[in-house]
Backbone as JSON Lines, residues from 0, in Angstrom:
{"i":0,"aa":"M","n":[163.07,76.27,77.49],"ca":[164.02,75.18,77.3],"c":[164.77,74.96,78.62]}
{"i":1,"aa":"I","n":[164.77,73.75,79.07],"ca":[165.46,73.4,80.3],"c":[166.89,73.01,79.94]}
{"i":2,"aa":"I","n":[167.85,73.75,80.5],"ca":[169.25,73.45,80.22],"c":[169.8,72.48,81.25]}
{"i":3,"aa":"W","n":[169.41,72.64,82.49],"ca":[169.9,71.73,83.53],"c":[168.75,71.29,84.41]}
{"i":4,"aa":"R","n":[168.99,70.21,85.1],"ca":[168.02,69.67,86.05],"c":[168.78,69.39,87.34]}
{"i":5,"aa":"G","n":[168.18,69.7,88.47],"ca":[168.83,69.44,89.75],"c":[170.1,70.27,89.9]}
{"i":6,"aa":"W","n":[171.17,69.62,90.3],"ca":[172.45,70.28,90.51],"c":[173.35,70.19,89.29]}
{"i":7,"aa":"G","n":[172.82,69.93,88.13],"ca":[173.62,69.83,86.91],"c":[174.35,71.12,86.56]}
{"i":8,"aa":"I","n":[173.83,72.24,87.04],"ca":[174.45,73.54,86.77],"c":[175.86,73.6,87.36]}
{"i":9,"aa":"L","n":[176.15,72.77,88.35],"ca":[177.48,72.78,88.97],"c":[178.57,72.37,87.99]}
{"i":10,"aa":"A","n":[178.23,71.72,86.9],"ca":[179.24,71.36,85.91],"c":[179.88,72.62,85.33]}
{"i":11,"aa":"F","n":[179.09,73.69,85.17],"ca":[179.66,74.96,84.72],"c":[180.69,75.48,85.73]}
{"i":12,"aa":"L","n":[180.4,75.27,87.01],"ca":[181.33,75.7,88.05],"c":[182.64,74.93,87.96]}
{"i":13,"aa":"Y","n":[182.55,73.62,87.77],"ca":[183.76,72.81,87.63],"c":[184.55,73.22,86.39]}
{"i":14,"aa":"F","n":[183.84,73.48,85.32],"ca":[184.51,73.92,84.09],"c":[185.18,75.28,84.29]}
{"i":15,"aa":"G","n":[184.46,76.19,84.93],"ca":[185.03,77.51,85.21],"c":[186.22,77.43,86.14]}
{"i":16,"aa":"A","n":[186.16,76.53,87.12],"ca":[187.29,76.36,88.02],"c":[188.49,75.8,87.27]}
{"i":17,"aa":"T","n":[188.25,74.92,86.31],"ca":[189.34,74.39,85.5],"c":[190.05,75.52,84.75]}
{"i":18,"aa":"V","n":[189.27,76.38,84.14],"ca":[189.85,77.49,83.38],"c":[190.55,78.47,84.33]}
{"i":19,"aa":"A","n":[189.9,78.8,85.44],"ca":[190.47,79.78,86.36],"c":[191.77,79.29,86.98]}
{"i":20,"aa":"V","n":[191.77,78.05,87.42],"ca":[192.98,77.5,88.06],"c":[194.04,77.19,87.02]}
{"i":21,"aa":"G","n":[193.64,76.6,85.91],"ca":[194.61,76.19,84.9],"c":[195.24,77.31,84.12]}
{"i":22,"aa":"V","n":[194.51,78.4,83.9],"ca":[195.03,79.53,83.14],"c":[195.34,80.71,84.06]}
{"i":23,"aa":"G","n":[194.43,81.01,84.97],"ca":[194.57,82.2,85.79],"c":[195.74,82.17,86.75]}
{"i":24,"aa":"I","n":[195.94,81.1,87.46],"ca":[197.02,81.04,88.44],"c":[198.39,81.06,87.77]}
{"i":25,"aa":"P","n":[198.65,80.24,86.74],"ca":[199.96,80.35,86.08],"c":[200.2,81.74,85.46]}
{"i":26,"aa":"A","n":[199.15,82.35,84.93],"ca":[199.3,83.68,84.34],"c":[199.62,84.71,85.42]}
{"i":27,"aa":"A","n":[199.03,84.55,86.59],"ca":[199.29,85.49,87.68],"c":[200.7,85.31,88.25]}
{"i":28,"aa":"I","n":[201.18,84.07,88.28],"ca":[202.49,83.81,88.86],"c":[203.62,84.19,87.89]}
{"i":29,"aa":"S","n":[203.53,83.67,86.67],"ca":[204.64,83.88,85.74],"c":[204.33,84.84,84.59]}
{"i":30,"aa":"G","n":[203.08,85.15,84.39],"ca":[202.72,86.02,83.29],"c":[202.65,85.29,81.95]}
{"i":31,"aa":"D","n":[202.96,84.01,81.94],"ca":[202.98,83.22,80.7],"c":[201.68,82.44,80.6]}
{"i":32,"aa":"T","n":[200.87,82.71,79.6],"ca":[199.6,81.99,79.42],"c":[199.72,80.89,78.38]}
{"i":33,"aa":"S","n":[200.93,80.63,77.89],"ca":[201.08,79.61,76.85],"c":[201.35,78.22,77.42]}
{"i":34,"aa":"M","n":[201.49,78.12,78.74],"ca":[201.75,76.8,79.34],"c":[200.47,75.97,79.28]}
{"i":35,"aa":"T","n":[200.62,74.72,78.84],"ca":[199.44,73.87,78.72],"c":[199.32,72.87,79.87]}
{"i":36,"aa":"W","n":[200.43,72.51,80.5],"ca":[200.34,71.48,81.53],"c":[199.51,71.9,82.74]}
{"i":37,"aa":"P","n":[199.47,73.18,83.18],"ca":[198.59,73.52,84.3],"c":[197.12,73.36,83.96]}
{"i":38,"aa":"V","n":[196.76,73.67,82.72],"ca":[195.36,73.53,82.31],"c":[194.98,72.05,82.25]}
{"i":39,"aa":"I","n":[195.88,71.23,81.73],"ca":[195.61,69.79,81.66],"c":[195.48,69.21,83.06]}
{"i":40,"aa":"L","n":[196.39,69.59,83.96],"ca":[196.33,69.1,85.33],"c":[195.04,69.55,86.02]}
{"i":41,"aa":"A","n":[194.69,70.81,85.86],"ca":[193.45,71.32,86.46],"c":[192.23,70.61,85.86]}
{"i":42,"aa":"G","n":[192.26,70.35,84.56],"ca":[191.15,69.62,83.93],"c":[190.99,68.22,84.48]}
{"i":43,"aa":"L","n":[192.11,67.54,84.68],"ca":[192.04,66.19,85.24],"c":[191.52,66.2,86.67]}
{"i":44,"aa":"V","n":[191.99,67.17,87.46],"ca":[191.56,67.25,88.86],"c":[190.08,67.6,88.96]}
{"i":45,"aa":"F","n":[189.67,68.65,88.26],"ca":[188.28,69.07,88.35],"c":[187.34,68.12,87.59]}
{"i":46,"aa":"G","n":[187.84,67.46,86.57],"ca":[187.03,66.44,85.9],"c":[186.76,65.26,86.82]}
{"i":47,"aa":"A","n":[187.79,64.84,87.57],"ca":[187.59,63.76,88.54],"c":[186.65,64.19,89.66]}
{"i":48,"aa":"A","n":[186.81,65.43,90.11],"ca":[185.91,65.94,91.16],"c":[184.47,65.97,90.67]}
{"i":49,"aa":"C","n":[184.27,66.39,89.43],"ca":[182.93,66.41,88.84],"c":[182.36,64.99,88.73]}
{"i":50,"aa":"W","n":[183.19,64.04,88.33],"ca":[182.76,62.65,88.22],"c":[182.29,62.12,89.57]}
{"i":51,"aa":"F","n":[183.11,62.3,90.61],"ca":[182.76,61.76,91.92],"c":[181.56,62.49,92.54]}
{"i":52,"aa":"H","n":[181.49,63.8,92.35],"ca":[180.35,64.54,92.87],"c":[179.05,64.13,92.15]}
{"i":53,"aa":"G","n":[179.11,64.04,90.83],"ca":[177.94,63.61,90.08],"c":[177.54,62.19,90.38]}
{"i":54,"aa":"R","n":[178.51,61.32,90.56],"ca":[178.21,59.93,90.9],"c":[177.52,59.85,92.27]}
{"i":55,"aa":"H","n":[177.99,60.68,93.2],"ca":[177.34,60.68,94.51],"c":[175.9,61.16,94.4]}
{"i":56,"aa":"L","n":[175.67,62.24,93.65],"ca":[174.32,62.78,93.54],"c":[173.38,61.9,92.72]}
{"i":57,"aa":"N","n":[173.89,61.28,91.66],"ca":[173.03,60.55,90.73],"c":[172.93,59.06,90.98]}
{"i":58,"aa":"V","n":[173.91,58.47,91.66],"ca":[173.89,57.02,91.83],"c":[173.86,56.63,93.3]}
{"i":59,"aa":"V","n":[174.82,57.11,94.06],"ca":[174.97,56.67,95.45],"c":[173.8,57.14,96.31]}
{"i":60,"aa":"K","n":[173.47,58.41,96.24],"ca":[172.41,58.96,97.07],"c":[171.04,58.32,96.79]}
{"i":61,"aa":"P","n":[170.64,58.13,95.52],"ca":[169.36,57.43,95.28],"c":[169.36,55.99,95.79]}
{"i":62,"aa":"Q","n":[170.5,55.31,95.72],"ca":[170.57,53.95,96.26],"c":[170.4,53.95,97.77]}
{"i":63,"aa":"E","n":[171.0,54.93,98.45],"ca":[170.83,55.04,99.9],"c":[169.38,55.31,100.26]}
{"i":64,"aa":"E","n":[168.73,56.19,99.49],"ca":[167.32,56.48,99.75],"c":[166.45,55.24,99.53]}
{"i":65,"aa":"L","n":[166.8,54.44,98.54],"ca":[166.05,53.21,98.28],"c":[166.25,52.2,99.4]}
{"i":66,"aa":"Q","n":[167.46,52.16,99.96],"ca":[167.72,51.26,101.09],"c":[166.96,51.72,102.34]}
{"i":67,"aa":"D","n":[166.78,53.03,102.5],"ca":[166.02,53.55,103.64],"c":[164.53,53.3,103.49]}
{"i":68,"aa":"F","n":[164.1,52.88,102.31],"ca":[162.68,52.63,102.07],"c":[162.15,51.52,102.96]}
{"i":69,"aa":"A","n":[162.97,50.51,103.25],"ca":[162.52,49.41,104.12],"c":[162.15,49.93,105.5]}
{"i":70,"aa":"L","n":[162.91,50.85,106.03],"ca":[162.61,51.45,107.33],"c":[161.31,52.25,107.27]}
{"i":71,"aa":"L","n":[161.12,53.01,106.2],"ca":[159.88,53.77,106.02],"c":[158.69,52.82,105.94]}
{"i":72,"aa":"R","n":[158.86,51.73,105.23],"ca":[157.78,50.75,105.09],"c":[157.37,50.2,106.45]}
{"i":73,"aa":"E","n":[158.36,49.87,107.27],"ca":[158.06,49.36,108.61],"c":[157.33,50.4,109.45]}
{"i":74,"aa":"E","n":[157.76,51.66,109.37],"ca":[157.11,52.72,110.13],"c":[155.66,52.92,109.7]}
{"i":75,"aa":"V","n":[155.43,52.93,108.39],"ca":[154.07,53.13,107.89],"c":[153.18,51.96,108.28]}
{"i":76,"aa":"M","n":[153.68,50.75,108.13],"ca":[152.84,49.59,108.47],"c":[152.59,49.5,109.98]}
{"i":77,"aa":"E","n":[153.55,49.97,110.78],"ca":[153.33,50.01,112.24],"c":[152.24,51.03,112.57]}
{"i":78,"aa":"S","n":[152.24,52.18,111.88],"ca":[151.19,53.16,112.12],"c":[149.82,52.63,111.69]}
{"i":79,"aa":"V","n":[149.8,51.77,110.67],"ca":[148.54,51.13,110.26],"c":[148.07,50.17,111.35]}
{"i":80,"aa":"R","n":[149.0,49.39,111.89],"ca":[148.63,48.4,112.93],"c":[148.08,49.07,114.19]}
{"i":81,"aa":"I","n":[148.64,50.22,114.57],"ca":[148.16,50.87,115.8],"c":[147.0,51.82,115.53]}
{"i":82,"aa":"G","n":[146.61,51.98,114.26],"ca":[145.46,52.79,113.89],"c":[145.76,54.27,113.76]}
{"i":83,"aa":"A","n":[147.02,54.64,113.59],"ca":[147.39,56.05,113.5],"c":[147.68,56.5,112.07]}
{"i":84,"aa":"F","n":[147.5,55.62,111.08],"ca":[147.84,55.98,109.7],"c":[146.75,56.86,109.11]}
{"i":85,"aa":"R","n":[147.18,57.95,108.47],"ca":[146.25,58.83,107.77],"c":[147.04,59.6,106.72]}
{"i":86,"aa":"L","n":[146.57,59.56,105.49],"ca":[147.19,60.34,104.42],"c":[146.76,61.79,104.52]}
{"i":87,"aa":"P","n":[147.64,62.72,104.22],"ca":[147.25,64.14,104.26],"c":[146.14,64.44,103.26]}
{"i":88,"aa":"D","n":[145.26,65.33,103.63],"ca":[144.15,65.78,102.79],"c":[143.19,64.66,102.42]}
{"i":89,"aa":"N","n":[143.15,63.61,103.23],"ca":[142.21,62.5,103.03],"c":[141.52,62.21,104.36]}
{"i":90,"aa":"P","n":[140.29,61.73,104.29],"ca":[139.64,61.35,105.55],"c":[140.35,60.12,106.13]}
{"i":91,"aa":"P","n":[140.28,59.95,107.44],"ca":[140.94,58.78,108.04],"c":[140.27,57.49,107.56]}
{"i":92,"aa":"P","n":[141.06,56.42,107.44],"ca":[140.47,55.15,107.01],"c":[139.5,54.64,108.07]}
{"i":93,"aa":"T","n":[138.46,53.94,107.59],"ca":[137.43,53.44,108.51],"c":[137.68,52.02,108.97]}
{"i":94,"aa":"S","n":[138.58,51.3,108.28],"ca":[138.86,49.93,108.69],"c":[140.35,49.64,108.49]}
{"i":95,"aa":"L","n":[140.78,48.52,109.06],"ca":[142.17,48.11,108.93],"c":[142.5,47.78,107.47]}
{"i":96,"aa":"E","n":[141.56,47.19,106.75],"ca":[141.79,46.86,105.36],"c":[141.94,48.11,104.5]}
{"i":97,"aa":"Q","n":[141.11,49.11,104.76],"ca":[141.2,50.36,104.02],"c":[142.52,51.07,104.33]}
{"i":98,"aa":"A","n":[142.93,51.06,105.58],"ca":[144.2,51.68,105.96],"c":[145.37,50.95,105.31]}
{"i":99,"aa":"T","n":[145.31,49.62,105.28],"ca":[146.36,48.83,104.65],"c":[146.42,49.12,103.16]}
{"i":100,"aa":"G","n":[145.28,49.22,102.51],"ca":[145.23,49.53,101.07],"c":[145.8,50.9,100.78]}
{"i":101,"aa":"Q","n":[145.42,51.89,101.58],"ca":[145.95,53.24,101.38],"c":[147.45,53.27,101.62]}
{"i":102,"aa":"A","n":[147.9,52.57,102.66],"ca":[149.34,52.54,102.97],"c":[150.11,51.86,101.85]}
{"i":103,"aa":"E","n":[149.6,50.77,101.32],"ca":[150.28,50.07,100.23],"c":[150.36,50.95,98.98]}
{"i":104,"aa":"A","n":[149.27,51.66,98.67],"ca":[149.28,52.56,97.5],"c":[150.28,53.7,97.71]}
{"i":105,"aa":"Y","n":[150.32,54.23,98.93],"ca":[151.26,55.3,99.26],"c":[152.7,54.81,99.14]}
{"i":106,"aa":"L","n":[152.97,53.65,99.69],"ca":[154.33,53.09,99.63],"c":[154.73,52.74,98.2]}
{"i":107,"aa":"Q","n":[153.79,52.24,97.43],"ca":[154.07,51.91,96.04],"c":[154.42,53.17,95.23]}
{"i":108,"aa":"M","n":[153.73,54.27,95.51],"ca":[154.02,55.53,94.83],"c":[155.42,56.03,95.21]}
{"i":109,"aa":"I","n":[155.76,55.96,96.48],"ca":[157.09,56.4,96.93],"c":[158.17,55.51,96.36]}
{"i":110,"aa":"H","n":[157.96,54.2,96.36],"ca":[158.96,53.28,95.83],"c":[159.18,53.52,94.34]}
{"i":111,"aa":"G","n":[158.12,53.81,93.61],"ca":[158.25,54.1,92.18],"c":[159.08,55.34,91.92]}
{"i":112,"aa":"S","n":[158.86,56.38,92.74],"ca":[159.64,57.61,92.53],"c":[161.09,57.4,92.95]}
{"i":113,"aa":"L","n":[161.34,56.59,93.97],"ca":[162.72,56.31,94.38],"c":[163.44,55.41,93.38]}
{"i":114,"aa":"S","n":[162.72,54.5,92.75],"ca":[163.33,53.6,91.79],"c":[163.79,54.33,90.53]}
{"i":115,"aa":"N","n":[163.09,55.41,90.19],"ca":[163.42,56.18,89.0],"c":[164.26,57.42,89.32]}
{"i":116,"aa":"A","n":[164.94,57.41,90.45],"ca":[165.63,58.6,90.92],"c":[167.04,58.76,90.37]}
{"i":117,"aa":"R","n":[167.53,57.82,89.6],"ca":[168.9,57.94,89.07],"c":[168.98,59.03,88.02]}
{"i":118,"aa":"N","n":[170.14,59.65,87.96],"ca":[170.46,60.68,86.96],"c":[169.46,61.83,86.95]}
{"i":119,"aa":"R","n":[169.13,62.33,88.15],"ca":[168.24,63.48,88.27],"c":[168.98,64.78,88.0]}
{"i":120,"aa":"H","n":[170.29,64.77,88.09],"ca":[171.08,65.99,87.95],"c":[171.79,65.95,86.6]}
{"i":121,"aa":"T","n":[171.32,66.79,85.67],"ca":[171.84,66.76,84.3],"c":[172.12,68.18,83.81]}
{"i":122,"aa":"L","n":[172.96,68.26,82.79],"ca":[173.21,69.5,82.07],"c":[173.11,69.15,80.59]}
{"i":123,"aa":"F","n":[172.22,69.81,79.88],"ca":[171.93,69.49,78.48],"c":[171.6,68.0,78.32]}
{"i":124,"aa":"F","n":[170.84,67.46,79.26],"ca":[170.36,66.08,79.26],"c":[171.48,65.05,79.43]}
{"i":125,"aa":"I","n":[172.67,65.5,79.8],"ca":[173.79,64.6,80.06],"c":[173.93,64.49,81.57]}
{"i":126,"aa":"P","n":[173.93,63.28,82.13],"ca":[174.09,63.14,83.58],"c":[175.37,63.82,84.07]}
{"i":127,"aa":"F","n":[175.25,64.43,85.23],"ca":[176.3,65.25,85.81],"c":[177.65,64.55,85.87]}
{"i":128,"aa":"Q","n":[177.67,63.27,86.25],"ca":[178.96,62.58,86.42],"c":[179.69,62.42,85.09]}
{"i":129,"aa":"Y","n":[178.98,62.28,83.98],"ca":[179.64,62.09,82.69],"c":[180.25,63.38,82.16]}
{"i":130,"aa":"L","n":[179.8,64.51,82.66],"ca":[180.39,65.78,82.25],"c":[181.82,65.9,82.77]}
{"i":131,"aa":"G","n":[182.17,65.12,83.78],"ca":[183.54,65.1,84.28],"c":[184.52,64.65,83.2]}
{"i":132,"aa":"F","n":[184.1,63.74,82.33],"ca":[184.96,63.31,81.22],"c":[185.22,64.47,80.27]}
{"i":133,"aa":"F","n":[184.17,65.24,79.97],"ca":[184.34,66.39,79.09],"c":[185.3,67.4,79.71]}
{"i":134,"aa":"I","n":[185.13,67.66,81.01],"ca":[185.98,68.63,81.69],"c":[187.43,68.15,81.7]}
{"i":135,"aa":"A","n":[187.65,66.85,81.83],"ca":[189.02,66.32,81.85],"c":[189.64,66.29,80.46]}
{"i":136,"aa":"L","n":[188.85,65.99,79.44],"ca":[189.39,65.85,78.09],"c":[189.47,67.16,77.32]}
{"i":137,"aa":"W","n":[188.69,68.16,77.7],"ca":[188.69,69.43,76.99],"c":[190.08,70.08,76.95]}
{"i":138,"aa":"P","n":[190.8,70.21,78.09],"ca":[192.12,70.86,78.01],"c":[193.13,70.06,77.19]}
{"i":139,"aa":"I","n":[193.03,68.74,77.21],"ca":[193.93,67.92,76.41],"c":[193.68,68.16,74.93]}
{"i":140,"aa":"A","n":[192.43,68.18,74.54],"ca":[192.08,68.43,73.14],"c":[192.51,69.83,72.71]}
{"i":141,"aa":"M","n":[192.3,70.8,73.56],"ca":[192.67,72.18,73.22],"c":[194.18,72.34,73.1]}
{"i":142,"aa":"S","n":[194.94,71.6,73.91],"ca":[196.41,71.72,73.81],"c":[196.9,71.13,72.48]}
{"i":143,"aa":"F","n":[196.25,70.08,71.99],"ca":[196.66,69.53,70.69],"c":[196.19,70.42,69.53]}
{"i":144,"aa":"L","n":[195.04,71.03,69.67],"ca":[194.54,71.9,68.6],"c":[195.29,73.22,68.53]}
{"i":145,"aa":"A","n":[195.87,73.63,69.65],"ca":[196.58,74.9,69.69],"c":[197.96,74.8,69.03]}
{"i":146,"aa":"K","n":[198.45,73.6,68.81],"ca":[199.8,73.44,68.23],"c":[199.77,73.57,66.74]}
């Protein structure tokens, strides 16, 4: 059973940091573990950090890679024009048309994998950035349930 994919495991780190900072530091300073506002504050901070980190990994970074695809396309087509294009583990193309066909198939495969690259980082099939909401709302819910 796959619990996480990519960097989704980091959500446990954010959750653990929320508990450690929200409960551990006030308990170490004052010895009182009944305060709820430090846990709520830590949950909001680490929940927002989880949201922005997950958004960067799952949305922003794949978009940047897709934008860089145009540059890759130009490089590959230039190598076809000068006759230097060759796919690994394949014999070199014998004509310009064959090289162009192989290059187009290669680029189409890369573009397909880049187009489907969103939300690669998950925990329990939930995208990493959405776990930030859970981390932020968990201490609030626990403070109401504890009363």
